[in-house]
PDB file of C-alpha atoms in Angstrom:
ATOM      1  CA  MET D   2      29.785 199.312  73.073  1.00 53.00           C
ATOM      2  CA  ALA D   3      30.050 196.128  75.658  1.00 75.00           C
ATOM      3  CA  ALA D   4      29.367 196.702  79.149  1.00 82.00           C
ATOM      4  CA  PRO D   5      32.708 197.162  81.029  1.00 92.00           C
ATOM      5  CA  VAL D   6      31.700 194.591  83.646  1.00 94.00           C
ATOM      6  CA  SER D   7      31.232 190.731  82.585  1.00 96.00           C
ATOM      7  CA  VAL D   8      29.973 188.129  84.966  1.00 97.00           C
ATOM      8  CA  HIS D   9      30.460 185.079  83.005  1.00 97.00           C
ATOM      9  CA  LYS D  10      28.399 181.776  83.073  1.00 95.00           C
ATOM     10  CA  LEU D  11      27.846 179.605  86.004  1.00 94.00           C
ATOM     11  CA  ASP D  12      30.516 176.903  86.423  1.00 92.00           C
ATOM     12  CA  ALA D  13      30.295 173.541  87.628  1.00 89.00           C
ATOM     13  CA  GLY D  14      31.335 174.958  91.369  1.00 88.00           C
ATOM     14  CA  GLY D  15      28.664 177.505  91.385  1.00 90.00           C
ATOM     15  CA  GLY D  16      30.768 180.189  90.710  1.00 95.00           C
ATOM     16  CA  ARG D  17      30.581 183.130  88.058  1.00 97.00           C
ATOM     17  CA  HIS D  18      33.941 184.460  86.790  1.00 97.00           C
ATOM     18  CA  VAL D  19      33.853 188.346  87.087  1.00 97.00           C
ATOM     19  CA  VAL D  20      35.934 190.670  84.636  1.00 96.00           C
ATOM     20  CA  VAL D  21      36.226 194.279  84.276  1.00 93.00           C
ATOM     21  CA  ARG D  22      37.619 195.591  81.025  1.00 91.00           C
ATOM     22  CA  ARG D  23      39.729 198.679  81.537  1.00 87.00           C
ATOM     23  CA  GLN D  24      41.524 200.584  78.413  1.00 89.00           C
ATOM     24  CA  GLY D  25      40.736 197.572  76.279  1.00 89.00           C
ATOM     25  CA  VAL D  26      42.314 195.164  78.647  1.00 93.00           C
ATOM     26  CA  ASP D  27      40.429 192.364  80.687  1.00 93.00           C
ATOM     27  CA  HIS D  28      41.242 192.274  84.311  1.00 93.00           C
ATOM     28  CA  SER D  29      39.838 189.439  86.579  1.00 95.00           C
ATOM     29  CA  LEU D  30      37.994 190.531  89.890  1.00 95.00           C
ATOM     30  CA  GLY D  31      37.564 187.181  91.217  1.00 96.00           C
ATOM     31  CA  LEU D  32      34.961 184.319  91.444  1.00 97.00           C
ATOM     32  CA  ALA D  33      31.554 185.282  92.610  1.00 97.00           C
ATOM     33  CA  TYR D  34      29.155 182.748  94.369  1.00 97.00           C
ATOM     34  CA  ASN D  35      26.334 185.193  94.940  1.00 97.00           C
ATOM     35  CA  ASP D  36      25.251 188.926  93.901  1.00 97.00           C
ATOM     36  CA  ALA D  37      26.913 190.151  97.191  1.00 96.00           C
ATOM     37  CA  ASP D  38      30.183 188.928  95.899  1.00 97.00           C
ATOM     38  CA  VAL D  39      29.774 190.841  92.461  1.00 97.00           C
ATOM     39  CA  VAL D  40      28.781 194.003  94.601  1.00 96.00           C
ATOM     40  CA  GLU D  41      31.836 193.441  96.777  1.00 95.00           C
ATOM     41  CA  PHE D  42      34.227 193.004  93.499  1.00 94.00           C
ATOM     42  CA  LEU D  43      32.396 196.348  91.710  1.00 93.00           C
ATOM     43  CA  ARG D  44      32.962 198.131  94.917  1.00 92.00           C
ATOM     44  CA  ARG D  45      36.935 197.144  95.116  1.00 91.00           C
ATOM     45  CA  ALA D  46      36.935 198.157  91.421  1.00 87.00           C
ATOM     46  CA  GLY D  47      36.013 201.748  92.529  1.00 88.00           C
ATOM     47  CA  LEU D  48      32.476 201.727  91.301  1.00 86.00           C
ATOM     48  CA  PRO D  49      30.259 203.689  93.571  1.00 82.00           C
ATOM     49  CA  ASP D  50      26.856 202.247  94.529  1.00 88.00           C
ATOM     50  CA  ALA D  51      27.750 198.806  93.117  1.00 90.00           C
ATOM     51  CA  GLU D  52      24.468 197.373  94.194  1.00 91.00           C
ATOM     52  CA  GLU D  53      22.398 199.600  92.062  1.00 92.00           C
ATOM     53  CA  LEU D  54      24.711 198.753  89.127  1.00 92.00           C
ATOM     54  CA  LEU D  55      23.877 194.876  88.723  1.00 94.00           C
ATOM     55  CA  ASP D  56      20.865 195.438  86.857  1.00 94.00           C
ATOM     56  CA  ASP D  57      22.227 198.276  84.290  1.00 94.00           C
ATOM     57  CA  PRO D  58      23.068 196.615  81.264  1.00 94.00           C
ATOM     58  CA  GLU D  59      25.568 199.709  80.083  1.00 93.00           C
ATOM     59  CA  VAL D  60      27.918 198.740  83.155  1.00 92.00           C
ATOM     60  CA  VAL D  61      27.248 195.015  83.759  1.00 95.00           C
ATOM     61  CA  GLU D  62      26.812 192.168  81.151  1.00 96.00           C
ATOM     62  CA  TRP D  63      25.629 188.873  82.434  1.00 97.00           C
ATOM     63  CA  THR D  64      26.763 186.036  79.995  1.00 95.00           C
ATOM     64  CA  GLY D  65      26.066 182.496  79.452  1.00 93.00           C
ATOM     65  CA  SER D  66      23.518 182.070  82.501  1.00 90.00           C
ATOM     66  CA  PRO D  67      20.692 184.377  83.441  1.00 93.00           C
ATOM     67  CA  PRO D  68      21.388 187.415  85.641  1.00 95.00           C
ATOM     68  CA  HIS D  69      21.421 186.550  89.426  1.00 95.00           C
ATOM     69  CA  GLU D  70      21.358 182.867  88.731  1.00 93.00           C
ATOM     70  CA  TRP D  71      23.751 180.984  91.445  1.00 93.00           C
ATOM     71  CA  THR D  72      22.805 177.311  91.170  1.00 86.00           C
ATOM     72  CA  ALA D  73      22.643 175.085  88.235  1.00 70.00           C
ATOM     73  CA  PRO D  74      19.247 174.464  86.811  1.00 61.00           C
TER      74      PRO D  74
END
């Protein structure tokens, strides 16, 4: 089963789209520009200890760009 949260590839503006899947439906949490933004989106989505979840592949899947990457190579 895929992780319920996806942090998508880095876009040209330096942001990464964050999506949560609930009951089979994707919901956009917003565009993150750093790890702190992802943590805040997860917190608002009701995930406790969101900072500790960033590297848990059962919760967060980083796609298209390496985890924690916020600038184009």
